[in-house]
């Protein structure tokens, strides 16, 4: 007798199509109901935190400790993000529009590796999200220390001063709190049937939460891009070129380093995915052209969300063909 397919299983089977649907719905809502859509930006961070909580719920504390001992993986992921990525960004920077605010926003977002939803997308693509999760504190700390230096070198002046407070705030809200809650839930589940059922129920919300994050992020940000599209359209080809280049380079690097398929996928996604939602407050705090710099960062978010959904589909398809 054939087993009954549950609703969460059906959602997982069709998750790529559902994510594209969420992005399309967000675009339509943001363009049709501008005022209502812009007010939804306050929901992006709590939804993202909830999504990461559900993601972290799948990763045990003991697994994280073991992942940190994988020095080869950590060395590769740090090298990709802070040696190879800056070189690629430097090569692409002449293609950016001449406007100072646009250049600052684009360089800021491209130089900062993602520390939040990359864990989700890498996991969906079959990547080792446990090792990637273990690397997130190092990635965040390194970008706080190194990215201001790279920005100053690429811009050639002191306009790139960065306040670390937004980074620390984002790290606490999007990493520390969800991770702590996930571990508390795991401890509860180990001691109680009620806790186990609660953890299992939370785990079934992964796909709906990702759809909610995509819809909310896109719908709340598209009106700002629409009003300045002529100014920032020139960054879109650069963002697409960066995503394509880092995917190809990442695949070459992981093959050369002989990483496992799961670890290699995590490295590729880490190199290609940027810290757009976290660096947005930094762009808004810049002294020069904050609104235009923020719109430039938001544009990268939209390009990346679509790109990540495509990459998940490609990597999942490739894994099935192996």
PDB file of C-alpha atoms in Angstrom:
ATOM      1  CA  UNK A   1       0.000   0.000   0.000  1.00  0.00           C
ATOM      2  CA  UNK A   2       1.379   3.396  -1.030  1.00  0.00           C
ATOM      3  CA  UNK A   3       2.228   5.757   1.826  1.00  0.00           C
ATOM      4  CA  UNK A   4       0.189   8.932   2.068  1.00  0.00           C
ATOM      5  CA  UNK A   5       2.145  12.056   1.111  1.00  0.00           C
ATOM      6  CA  UNK A   6       1.769  14.744   3.756  1.00  0.00           C
ATOM      7  CA  UNK A   7       1.258  18.446   3.052  1.00  0.00           C
ATOM      8  CA  UNK A   8       4.801  19.389   4.209  1.00  0.00           C
ATOM      9  CA  UNK A   9       6.229  16.716   1.911  1.00  0.00           C
ATOM     10  CA  UNK A  10       4.207  18.060  -1.018  1.00  0.00           C
ATOM     11  CA  UNK A  11       5.473  21.567  -0.274  1.00  0.00           C
ATOM     12  CA  UNK A  12       9.064  20.333  -0.268  1.00  0.00           C
ATOM     13  CA  UNK A  13       8.547  18.530  -3.570  1.00  0.00           C
ATOM     14  CA  UNK A  14       7.373  21.742  -5.242  1.00  0.00           C
ATOM     15  CA  UNK A  15       9.399  24.257  -3.228  1.00  0.00           C
ATOM     16  CA  UNK A  16      11.301  25.823  -6.153  1.00  0.00           C
ATOM     17  CA  UNK A  17       8.058  26.620  -8.020  1.00  0.00           C
ATOM     18  CA  UNK A  18       6.526  27.941  -4.792  1.00  0.00           C
ATOM     19  CA  UNK A  19       9.503  30.241  -4.183  1.00  0.00           C
ATOM     20  CA  UNK A  20       9.257  31.646  -7.696  1.00  0.00           C
ATOM     21  CA  UNK A  21       5.524  32.156  -7.113  1.00  0.00           C
ATOM     22  CA  UNK A  22       6.263  34.036  -3.881  1.00  0.00           C
ATOM     23  CA  UNK A  23       8.761  36.299  -5.659  1.00  0.00           C
ATOM     24  CA  UNK A  24       6.283  37.008  -8.466  1.00  0.00           C
ATOM     25  CA  UNK A  25       3.491  37.736  -5.989  1.00  0.00           C
ATOM     26  CA  UNK A  26       5.783  40.076  -4.080  1.00  0.00           C
ATOM     27  CA  UNK A  27       6.640  41.977  -7.244  1.00  0.00           C
ATOM     28  CA  UNK A  28       2.964  42.354  -8.155  1.00  0.00           C
ATOM     29  CA  UNK A  29       1.897  43.416  -4.675  1.00  0.00           C
ATOM     30  CA  UNK A  30       4.754  45.889  -4.306  1.00  0.00           C
ATOM     31  CA  UNK A  31       4.000  47.580  -7.611  1.00  0.00           C
ATOM     32  CA  UNK A  32       0.207  47.614  -7.186  1.00  0.00           C
ATOM     33  CA  UNK A  33      -0.039  48.647  -3.517  1.00  0.00           C
ATOM     34  CA  UNK A  34       3.070  50.723  -2.915  1.00  0.00           C
ATOM     35  CA  UNK A  35       2.216  52.247   0.462  1.00  0.00           C
ATOM     36  CA  UNK A  36       0.988  49.002   1.982  1.00  0.00           C
ATOM     37  CA  UNK A  37       3.987  47.104   0.610  1.00  0.00           C
ATOM     38  CA  UNK A  38       6.563  49.540   1.986  1.00  0.00           C
ATOM     39  CA  UNK A  39       5.073  49.241   5.462  1.00  0.00           C
ATOM     40  CA  UNK A  40       5.791  45.498   5.379  1.00  0.00           C
ATOM     41  CA  UNK A  41       9.552  45.992   5.647  1.00  0.00           C
ATOM     42  CA  UNK A  42       9.307  45.747   9.442  1.00  0.00           C
ATOM     43  CA  UNK A  43       8.280  42.099   9.052  1.00  0.00           C
ATOM     44  CA  UNK A  44      11.367  41.009   7.091  1.00  0.00           C
ATOM     45  CA  UNK A  45      13.711  40.628  10.069  1.00  0.00           C
ATOM     46  CA  UNK A  46      11.339  38.660  12.368  1.00  0.00           C
ATOM     47  CA  UNK A  47      10.324  36.375   9.497  1.00  0.00           C
ATOM     48  CA  UNK A  48      13.960  35.785   8.609  1.00  0.00           C
ATOM     49  CA  UNK A  49      14.750  35.066  12.263  1.00  0.00           C
ATOM     50  CA  UNK A  50      11.882  32.541  12.389  1.00  0.00           C
ATOM     51  CA  UNK A  51      13.134  30.884   9.210  1.00  0.00           C
ATOM     52  CA  UNK A  52      16.637  30.587  10.630  1.00  0.00           C
ATOM     53  CA  UNK A  53      15.256  29.181  13.897  1.00  0.00           C
ATOM     54  CA  UNK A  54      13.572  26.383  11.938  1.00  0.00           C
ATOM     55  CA  UNK A  55      16.793  25.835   9.985  1.00  0.00           C
ATOM     56  CA  UNK A  56      18.939  25.716  13.118  1.00  0.00           C
ATOM     57  CA  UNK A  57      16.453  23.296  14.650  1.00  0.00           C
ATOM     58  CA  UNK A  58      17.765  20.688  12.226  1.00  0.00           C
ATOM     59  CA  UNK A  59      21.359  21.126  13.421  1.00  0.00           C
ATOM     60  CA  UNK A  60      22.469  19.674  16.760  1.00  0.00           C
ATOM     61  CA  UNK A  61      24.994  21.476  18.973  1.00  0.00           C
ATOM     62  CA  UNK A  62      27.315  18.461  18.848  1.00  0.00           C
ATOM     63  CA  UNK A  63      27.270  18.586  15.044  1.00  0.00           C
ATOM     64  CA  UNK A  64      28.288  22.247  15.121  1.00  0.00           C
ATOM     65  CA  UNK A  65      31.262  21.515  17.352  1.00  0.00           C
ATOM     66  CA  UNK A  66      32.385  18.773  14.976  1.00  0.00           C
ATOM     67  CA  UNK A  67      32.004  21.093  11.988  1.00  0.00           C
ATOM     68  CA  UNK A  68      34.308  23.702  13.531  1.00  0.00           C
ATOM     69  CA  UNK A  69      37.051  21.105  13.643  1.00  0.00           C
ATOM     70  CA  UNK A  70      36.954  20.832   9.852  1.00  0.00           C
ATOM     71  CA  UNK A  71      39.821  23.251   9.237  1.00  0.00           C
ATOM     72  CA  UNK A  72      40.002  22.498   5.533  1.00  0.00           C
ATOM     73  CA  UNK A  73      36.403  23.586   4.953  1.00  0.00           C
ATOM     74  CA  UNK A  74      36.854  26.744   7.032  1.00  0.00           C
ATOM     75  CA  UNK A  75      40.061  27.642   5.194  1.00  0.00           C
ATOM     76  CA  UNK A  76      38.379  27.219   1.802  1.00  0.00           C
ATOM     77  CA  UNK A  77      35.217  29.162   2.656  1.00  0.00           C
ATOM     78  CA  UNK A  78      37.220  32.040   4.190  1.00  0.00           C
ATOM     79  CA  UNK A  79      39.617  32.130   1.239  1.00  0.00           C
ATOM     80  CA  UNK A  80      36.770  32.188  -1.272  1.00  0.00           C
ATOM     81  CA  UNK A  81      35.009  35.049   0.510  1.00  0.00           C
ATOM     82  CA  UNK A  82      37.961  37.245   1.470  1.00  0.00           C
ATOM     83  CA  UNK A  83      40.542  36.546  -1.224  1.00  0.00           C
ATOM     84  CA  UNK A  84      38.719  35.461  -4.383  1.00  0.00           C
ATOM     85  CA  UNK A  85      35.531  37.535  -3.964  1.00  0.00           C
ATOM     86  CA  UNK A  86      37.398  40.864  -3.488  1.00  0.00           C
ATOM     87  CA  UNK A  87      39.434  40.118  -6.613  1.00  0.00           C
ATOM     88  CA  UNK A  88      36.251  39.458  -8.608  1.00  0.00           C
ATOM     89  CA  UNK A  89      34.609  42.609  -7.210  1.00  0.00           C
ATOM     90  CA  UNK A  90      37.682  44.673  -8.102  1.00  0.00           C
ATOM     91  CA  UNK A  91      37.543  43.295 -11.659  1.00  0.00           C
ATOM     92  CA  UNK A  92      33.830  44.152 -11.953  1.00  0.00           C
ATOM     93  CA  UNK A  93      33.990  47.576 -10.271  1.00  0.00           C
ATOM     94  CA  UNK A  94      34.880  49.508 -13.484  1.00  0.00           C
ATOM     95  CA  UNK A  95      31.517  48.353 -14.880  1.00  0.00           C
ATOM     96  CA  UNK A  96      29.565  50.024 -12.052  1.00  0.00           C
ATOM     97  CA  UNK A  97      27.799  53.365 -12.642  1.00  0.00           C
ATOM     98  CA  UNK A  98      29.888  56.427 -11.789  1.00  0.00           C
ATOM     99  CA  UNK A  99      27.515  57.699  -9.089  1.00  0.00           C
ATOM    100  CA  UNK A 100      29.292  57.577  -5.709  1.00  0.00           C
ATOM    101  CA  UNK A 101      26.274  56.343  -3.738  1.00  0.00           C
ATOM    102  CA  UNK A 102      25.586  53.539  -6.215  1.00  0.00           C
ATOM    103  CA  UNK A 103      29.230  52.447  -6.175  1.00  0.00           C
ATOM    104  CA  UNK A 104      29.386  52.442  -2.377  1.00  0.00           C
ATOM    105  CA  UNK A 105      26.149  50.457  -2.073  1.00  0.00           C
ATOM    106  CA  UNK A 106      27.166  47.909  -4.705  1.00  0.00           C
ATOM    107  CA  UNK A 107      30.669  47.380  -3.332  1.00  0.00           C
ATOM    108  CA  UNK A 108      29.374  47.150   0.227  1.00  0.00           C
ATOM    109  CA  UNK A 109      26.909  44.382  -0.561  1.00  0.00           C
ATOM    110  CA  UNK A 110      29.189  42.429  -2.911  1.00  0.00           C
ATOM    111  CA  UNK A 111      32.086  42.327  -0.455  1.00  0.00           C
ATOM    112  CA  UNK A 112      30.039  40.985   2.479  1.00  0.00           C
ATOM    113  CA  UNK A 113      29.331  37.219   2.573  1.00  0.00           C
ATOM    114  CA  UNK A 114      25.866  36.177   3.692  1.00  0.00           C
ATOM    115  CA  UNK A 115      25.440  34.855   7.232  1.00  0.00           C
ATOM    116  CA  UNK A 116      21.724  34.118   7.309  1.00  0.00           C
ATOM    117  CA  UNK A 117      19.569  32.708   4.515  1.00  0.00           C
ATOM    118  CA  UNK A 118      22.571  31.242   2.687  1.00  0.00           C
ATOM    119  CA  UNK A 119      22.313  28.440   5.272  1.00  0.00           C
ATOM    120  CA  UNK A 120      18.763  27.778   4.100  1.00  0.00           C
ATOM    121  CA  UNK A 121      19.488  27.862   0.372  1.00  0.00           C
ATOM    122  CA  UNK A 122      22.658  25.770   0.684  1.00  0.00           C
ATOM    123  CA  UNK A 123      20.722  23.162   2.660  1.00  0.00           C
ATOM    124  CA  UNK A 124      17.956  23.067   0.068  1.00  0.00           C
ATOM    125  CA  UNK A 125      20.572  22.473  -2.625  1.00  0.00           C
ATOM    126  CA  UNK A 126      22.077  19.540  -0.739  1.00  0.00           C
ATOM    127  CA  UNK A 127      24.931  21.508   0.802  1.00  0.00           C
ATOM    128  CA  UNK A 128      26.412  20.899   4.242  1.00  0.00           C
ATOM    129  CA  UNK A 129      24.546  23.631   6.132  1.00  0.00           C
ATOM    130  CA  UNK A 130      25.968  22.414   9.442  1.00  0.00           C
ATOM    131  CA  UNK A 131      29.515  23.334   8.436  1.00  0.00           C
ATOM    132  CA  UNK A 132      28.298  26.555   6.858  1.00  0.00           C
ATOM    133  CA  UNK A 133      26.397  27.425  10.016  1.00  0.00           C
ATOM    134  CA  UNK A 134      29.517  26.783  12.079  1.00  0.00           C
ATOM    135  CA  UNK A 135      31.436  29.195   9.837  1.00  0.00           C
ATOM    136  CA  UNK A 136      28.945  32.085  10.111  1.00  0.00           C
ATOM    137  CA  UNK A 137      30.482  33.726  13.224  1.00  0.00           C
ATOM    138  CA  UNK A 138      33.891  33.717  11.542  1.00  0.00           C
ATOM    139  CA  UNK A 139      32.427  35.119   8.319  1.00  0.00           C
ATOM    140  CA  UNK A 140      30.680  37.925  10.174  1.00  0.00           C
ATOM    141  CA  UNK A 141      33.716  38.825  12.268  1.00  0.00           C
ATOM    142  CA  UNK A 142      36.017  38.766   9.251  1.00  0.00           C
ATOM    143  CA  UNK A 143      33.769  41.042   7.196  1.00  0.00           C
ATOM    144  CA  UNK A 144      33.538  43.538  10.038  1.00  0.00           C
ATOM    145  CA  UNK A 145      37.343  43.744  10.129  1.00  0.00           C
ATOM    146  CA  UNK A 146      38.291  43.330   6.467  1.00  0.00           C
ATOM    147  CA  UNK A 147      35.495  44.846   4.357  1.00  0.00           C
ATOM    148  CA  UNK A 148      36.145  48.471   5.450  1.00  0.00           C
ATOM    149  CA  UNK A 149      39.741  48.040   4.249  1.00  0.00           C
ATOM    150  CA  UNK A 150      38.640  46.663   0.886  1.00  0.00           C
ATOM    151  CA  UNK A 151      36.053  49.423   0.492  1.00  0.00           C
ATOM    152  CA  UNK A 152      38.647  52.102   1.153  1.00  0.00           C
ATOM    153  CA  UNK A 153      41.034  50.541  -1.370  1.00  0.00           C
ATOM    154  CA  UNK A 154      38.377  50.253  -4.076  1.00  0.00           C
ATOM    155  CA  UNK A 155      36.867  53.688  -3.486  1.00  0.00           C
ATOM    156  CA  UNK A 156      40.162  55.442  -2.922  1.00  0.00           C
ATOM    157  CA  UNK A 157      39.057  57.635  -0.030  1.00  0.00           C
ATOM    158  CA  UNK A 158      37.494  57.608   3.423  1.00  0.00           C
ATOM    159  CA  UNK A 159      33.844  57.390   2.419  1.00  0.00           C
ATOM    160  CA  UNK A 160      33.666  53.741   3.437  1.00  0.00           C
ATOM    161  CA  UNK A 161      33.686  54.125   7.211  1.00  0.00           C
ATOM    162  CA  UNK A 162      31.451  51.451   8.711  1.00  0.00           C
ATOM    163  CA  UNK A 163      29.832  51.353  12.120  1.00  0.00           C
ATOM    164  CA  UNK A 164      30.019  47.744  13.418  1.00  0.00           C
ATOM    165  CA  UNK A 165      26.857  48.119  15.548  1.00  0.00           C
ATOM    166  CA  UNK A 166      24.384  47.083  12.795  1.00  0.00           C
ATOM    167  CA  UNK A 167      26.496  43.987  12.121  1.00  0.00           C
ATOM    168  CA  UNK A 168      26.444  43.040  15.794  1.00  0.00           C
ATOM    169  CA  UNK A 169      22.698  43.697  16.054  1.00  0.00           C
ATOM    170  CA  UNK A 170      21.986  41.555  13.000  1.00  0.00           C
ATOM    171  CA  UNK A 171      24.251  38.805  14.328  1.00  0.00           C
ATOM    172  CA  UNK A 172      22.341  38.759  17.623  1.00  0.00           C
ATOM    173  CA  UNK A 173      18.855  38.808  16.080  1.00  0.00           C
ATOM    174  CA  UNK A 174      19.455  36.523  13.117  1.00  0.00           C
ATOM    175  CA  UNK A 175      22.058  34.098  14.465  1.00  0.00           C
ATOM    176  CA  UNK A 176      22.431  34.063  18.261  1.00  0.00           C
ATOM    177  CA  UNK A 177      18.744  34.240  19.286  1.00  0.00           C
ATOM    178  CA  UNK A 178      17.398  31.711  16.714  1.00  0.00           C
ATOM    179  CA  UNK A 179      20.282  29.336  17.434  1.00  0.00           C
ATOM    180  CA  UNK A 180      19.765  29.534  21.204  1.00  0.00           C
ATOM    181  CA  UNK A 181      16.026  28.956  20.825  1.00  0.00           C
ATOM    182  CA  UNK A 182      16.666  26.004  18.530  1.00  0.00           C
ATOM    183  CA  UNK A 183      18.992  24.389  21.052  1.00  0.00           C
ATOM    184  CA  UNK A 184      16.478  24.977  23.852  1.00  0.00           C
ATOM    185  CA  UNK A 185      13.807  23.322  21.706  1.00  0.00           C
ATOM    186  CA  UNK A 186      16.109  20.362  21.059  1.00  0.00           C
ATOM    187  CA  UNK A 187      16.752  19.993  24.791  1.00  0.00           C
ATOM    188  CA  UNK A 188      12.987  20.153  25.452  1.00  0.00           C
ATOM    189  CA  UNK A 189      12.314  17.549  22.755  1.00  0.00           C
ATOM    190  CA  UNK A 190      14.873  15.195  24.288  1.00  0.00           C
ATOM    191  CA  UNK A 191      13.029  15.272  27.621  1.00  0.00           C
ATOM    192  CA  UNK A 192       9.372  15.551  26.652  1.00  0.00           C
ATOM    193  CA  UNK A 193       6.948  14.159  24.088  1.00  0.00           C
ATOM    194  CA  UNK A 194       5.296  17.571  23.958  1.00  0.00           C
ATOM    195  CA  UNK A 195       8.666  19.138  23.173  1.00  0.00           C
ATOM    196  CA  UNK A 196       9.331  16.569  20.468  1.00  0.00           C
ATOM    197  CA  UNK A 197       5.954  17.225  18.844  1.00  0.00           C
ATOM    198  CA  UNK A 198       6.535  20.977  19.044  1.00  0.00           C
ATOM    199  CA  UNK A 199       9.923  20.616  17.379  1.00  0.00           C
ATOM    200  CA  UNK A 200       8.478  18.385  14.662  1.00  0.00           C
ATOM    201  CA  UNK A 201       5.649  20.856  14.036  1.00  0.00           C
ATOM    202  CA  UNK A 202       8.085  23.766  13.763  1.00  0.00           C
ATOM    203  CA  UNK A 203      10.207  21.819  11.278  1.00  0.00           C
ATOM    204  CA  UNK A 204       7.248  21.517   8.887  1.00  0.00           C
ATOM    205  CA  UNK A 205       7.075  25.310   8.465  1.00  0.00           C
ATOM    206  CA  UNK A 206      10.334  25.659   6.501  1.00  0.00           C
ATOM    207  CA  UNK A 207       8.795  26.103   3.052  1.00  0.00           C
ATOM    208  CA  UNK A 208       5.929  28.439   4.126  1.00  0.00           C
ATOM    209  CA  UNK A 209       8.386  30.593   6.085  1.00  0.00           C
ATOM    210  CA  UNK A 210      10.757  30.854   3.126  1.00  0.00           C
ATOM    211  CA  UNK A 211       7.831  31.872   0.930  1.00  0.00           C
ATOM    212  CA  UNK A 212       6.825  34.504   3.493  1.00  0.00           C
ATOM    213  CA  UNK A 213      10.377  35.896   3.636  1.00  0.00           C
ATOM    214  CA  UNK A 214      10.629  36.091  -0.146  1.00  0.00           C
ATOM    215  CA  UNK A 215       7.194  37.694  -0.553  1.00  0.00           C
ATOM    216  CA  UNK A 216       7.742  40.238   2.221  1.00  0.00           C
ATOM    217  CA  UNK A 217      11.290  41.171   1.213  1.00  0.00           C
ATOM    218  CA  UNK A 218      10.416  41.624  -2.452  1.00  0.00           C
ATOM    219  CA  UNK A 219       7.097  43.432  -1.967  1.00  0.00           C
ATOM    220  CA  UNK A 220       8.510  45.873   0.607  1.00  0.00           C
ATOM    221  CA  UNK A 221      11.571  46.737  -1.465  1.00  0.00           C
ATOM    222  CA  UNK A 222      10.327  46.884  -5.055  1.00  0.00           C
ATOM    223  CA  UNK A 223       8.637  50.325  -4.705  1.00  0.00           C
ATOM    224  CA  UNK A 224      11.968  51.890  -3.721  1.00  0.00           C
ATOM    225  CA  UNK A 225      13.702  50.339  -6.695  1.00  0.00           C
ATOM    226  CA  UNK A 226      10.897  51.336  -9.055  1.00  0.00           C
ATOM    227  CA  UNK A 227      11.242  55.021  -8.129  1.00  0.00           C
ATOM    228  CA  UNK A 228      15.008  55.034  -8.837  1.00  0.00           C
ATOM    229  CA  UNK A 229      15.257  52.327 -11.461  1.00  0.00           C
ATOM    230  CA  UNK A 230      16.829  54.488 -14.168  1.00  0.00           C
ATOM    231  CA  UNK A 231      19.634  55.434 -11.794  1.00  0.00           C
ATOM    232  CA  UNK A 232      20.470  51.941 -10.559  1.00  0.00           C
ATOM    233  CA  UNK A 233      19.689  49.753 -13.590  1.00  0.00           C
ATOM    234  CA  UNK A 234      23.370  49.696 -14.469  1.00  0.00           C
ATOM    235  CA  UNK A 235      24.229  47.565 -11.433  1.00  0.00           C
ATOM    236  CA  UNK A 236      21.980  44.667 -12.455  1.00  0.00           C
ATOM    237  CA  UNK A 237      24.374  43.229 -15.090  1.00  0.00           C
ATOM    238  CA  UNK A 238      27.203  43.498 -12.555  1.00  0.00           C
ATOM    239  CA  UNK A 239      25.198  41.572  -9.947  1.00  0.00           C
ATOM    240  CA  UNK A 240      24.315  38.883 -12.480  1.00  0.00           C
ATOM    241  CA  UNK A 241      27.952  38.657 -13.625  1.00  0.00           C
ATOM    242  CA  UNK A 242      29.129  38.355 -10.019  1.00  0.00           C
ATOM    243  CA  UNK A 243      26.679  35.550  -9.263  1.00  0.00           C
ATOM    244  CA  UNK A 244      27.637  33.638 -12.402  1.00  0.00           C
ATOM    245  CA  UNK A 245      31.373  34.185 -11.927  1.00  0.00           C
ATOM    246  CA  UNK A 246      31.396  33.125  -8.271  1.00  0.00           C
ATOM    247  CA  UNK A 247      29.337  30.030  -9.031  1.00  0.00           C
ATOM    248  CA  UNK A 248      31.802  28.925 -11.701  1.00  0.00           C
ATOM    249  CA  UNK A 249      34.890  29.884  -9.683  1.00  0.00           C
ATOM    250  CA  UNK A 250      33.459  28.211  -6.597  1.00  0.00           C
ATOM    251  CA  UNK A 251      32.933  24.956  -8.485  1.00  0.00           C
ATOM    252  CA  UNK A 252      36.524  25.086  -9.762  1.00  0.00           C
ATOM    253  CA  UNK A 253      37.891  25.776  -6.270  1.00  0.00           C
ATOM    254  CA  UNK A 254      35.986  22.983  -4.542  1.00  0.00           C
ATOM    255  CA  UNK A 255      36.999  20.525  -7.248  1.00  0.00           C
ATOM    256  CA  UNK A 256      40.630  21.542  -6.863  1.00  0.00           C
ATOM    257  CA  UNK A 257      40.417  21.254  -3.069  1.00  0.00           C
ATOM    258  CA  UNK A 258      38.656  17.877  -3.362  1.00  0.00           C
ATOM    259  CA  UNK A 259      35.846  18.725  -0.999  1.00  0.00           C
ATOM    260  CA  UNK A 260      32.879  16.399  -0.615  1.00  0.00           C
ATOM    261  CA  UNK A 261      29.831  17.295  -2.757  1.00  0.00           C
ATOM    262  CA  UNK A 262      27.929  18.582   0.290  1.00  0.00           C
ATOM    263  CA  UNK A 263      30.827  20.711   1.554  1.00  0.00           C
ATOM    264  CA  UNK A 264      31.552  21.926  -1.974  1.00  0.00           C
ATOM    265  CA  UNK A 265      27.945  23.049  -2.490  1.00  0.00           C
ATOM    266  CA  UNK A 266      28.085  24.972   0.795  1.00  0.00           C
ATOM    267  CA  UNK A 267      31.275  26.759  -0.331  1.00  0.00           C
ATOM    268  CA  UNK A 268      29.786  27.660  -3.730  1.00  0.00           C
ATOM    269  CA  UNK A 269      26.649  29.121  -2.144  1.00  0.00           C
ATOM    270  CA  UNK A 270      28.687  31.022   0.443  1.00  0.00           C
ATOM    271  CA  UNK A 271      30.822  32.632  -2.244  1.00  0.00           C
ATOM    272  CA  UNK A 272      27.870  33.534  -4.461  1.00  0.00           C
ATOM    273  CA  UNK A 273      25.419  34.742  -1.772  1.00  0.00           C
ATOM    274  CA  UNK A 274      25.825  38.205  -0.299  1.00  0.00           C
ATOM    275  CA  UNK A 275      24.795  39.851   2.971  1.00  0.00           C
ATOM    276  CA  UNK A 276      22.156  42.137   1.444  1.00  0.00           C
ATOM    277  CA  UNK A 277      19.492  42.079   4.160  1.00  0.00           C
ATOM    278  CA  UNK A 278      22.080  42.596   6.905  1.00  0.00           C
ATOM    279  CA  UNK A 279      24.054  45.394   5.229  1.00  0.00           C
ATOM    280  CA  UNK A 280      20.943  47.385   4.313  1.00  0.00           C
ATOM    281  CA  UNK A 281      21.051  49.330   7.631  1.00  0.00           C
ATOM    282  CA  UNK A 282      24.704  50.118   6.884  1.00  0.00           C
ATOM    283  CA  UNK A 283      23.770  51.562   3.497  1.00  0.00           C
ATOM    284  CA  UNK A 284      21.045  53.684   5.093  1.00  0.00           C
ATOM    285  CA  UNK A 285      23.593  55.008   7.591  1.00  0.00           C
ATOM    286  CA  UNK A 286      26.090  56.130   4.948  1.00  0.00           C
ATOM    287  CA  UNK A 287      26.705  59.888   4.826  1.00  0.00           C
ATOM    288  CA  UNK A 288      26.543  60.111   1.024  1.00  0.00           C
ATOM    289  CA  UNK A 289      23.343  59.378  -0.933  1.00  0.00           C
ATOM    290  CA  UNK A 290      21.916  56.943   1.620  1.00  0.00           C
ATOM    291  CA  UNK A 291      18.614  56.409  -0.205  1.00  0.00           C
ATOM    292  CA  UNK A 292      20.296  55.596  -3.514  1.00  0.00           C
ATOM    293  CA  UNK A 293      22.893  53.380  -1.823  1.00  0.00           C
ATOM    294  CA  UNK A 294      20.108  51.479  -0.052  1.00  0.00           C
ATOM    295  CA  UNK A 295      18.181  51.051  -3.319  1.00  0.00           C
ATOM    296  CA  UNK A 296      21.357  49.628  -4.844  1.00  0.00           C
ATOM    297  CA  UNK A 297      21.609  47.089  -2.024  1.00  0.00           C
ATOM    298  CA  UNK A 298      17.923  46.215  -2.383  1.00  0.00           C
ATOM    299  CA  UNK A 299      18.395  45.601  -6.104  1.00  0.00           C
ATOM    300  CA  UNK A 300      21.061  43.034  -5.279  1.00  0.00           C
ATOM    301  CA  UNK A 301      18.580  41.308  -2.964  1.00  0.00           C
ATOM    302  CA  UNK A 302      16.081  40.850  -5.780  1.00  0.00           C
ATOM    303  CA  UNK A 303      18.678  39.626  -8.265  1.00  0.00           C
ATOM    304  CA  UNK A 304      20.092  37.248  -5.686  1.00  0.00           C
ATOM    305  CA  UNK A 305      16.746  35.806  -4.548  1.00  0.00           C
ATOM    306  CA  UNK A 306      15.898  34.843  -8.104  1.00  0.00           C
ATOM    307  CA  UNK A 307      19.429  33.558  -8.649  1.00  0.00           C
ATOM    308  CA  UNK A 308      19.356  31.453  -5.489  1.00  0.00           C
ATOM    309  CA  UNK A 309      16.107  29.767  -6.465  1.00  0.00           C
ATOM    310  CA  UNK A 310      17.621  28.914  -9.861  1.00  0.00           C
ATOM    311  CA  UNK A 311      20.827  27.608  -8.263  1.00  0.00           C
ATOM    312  CA  UNK A 312      18.856  25.420  -5.850  1.00  0.00           C
ATOM    313  CA  UNK A 313      17.023  23.904  -8.800  1.00  0.00           C
ATOM    314  CA  UNK A 314      20.269  23.372 -10.772  1.00  0.00           C
ATOM    315  CA  UNK A 315      22.145  21.769  -7.869  1.00  0.00           C
ATOM    316  CA  UNK A 316      19.168  19.604  -6.914  1.00  0.00           C
ATOM    317  CA  UNK A 317      18.770  18.431 -10.510  1.00  0.00           C
ATOM    318  CA  UNK A 318      22.513  17.708 -10.785  1.00  0.00           C
ATOM    319  CA  UNK A 319      22.428  15.685  -7.546  1.00  0.00           C
ATOM    320  CA  UNK A 320      19.601  13.530  -8.896  1.00  0.00           C
ATOM    321  CA  UNK A 321      21.559  12.881 -12.087  1.00  0.00           C
ATOM    322  CA  UNK A 322      24.617  11.631 -10.181  1.00  0.00           C
TER     323      UNK A 322
END
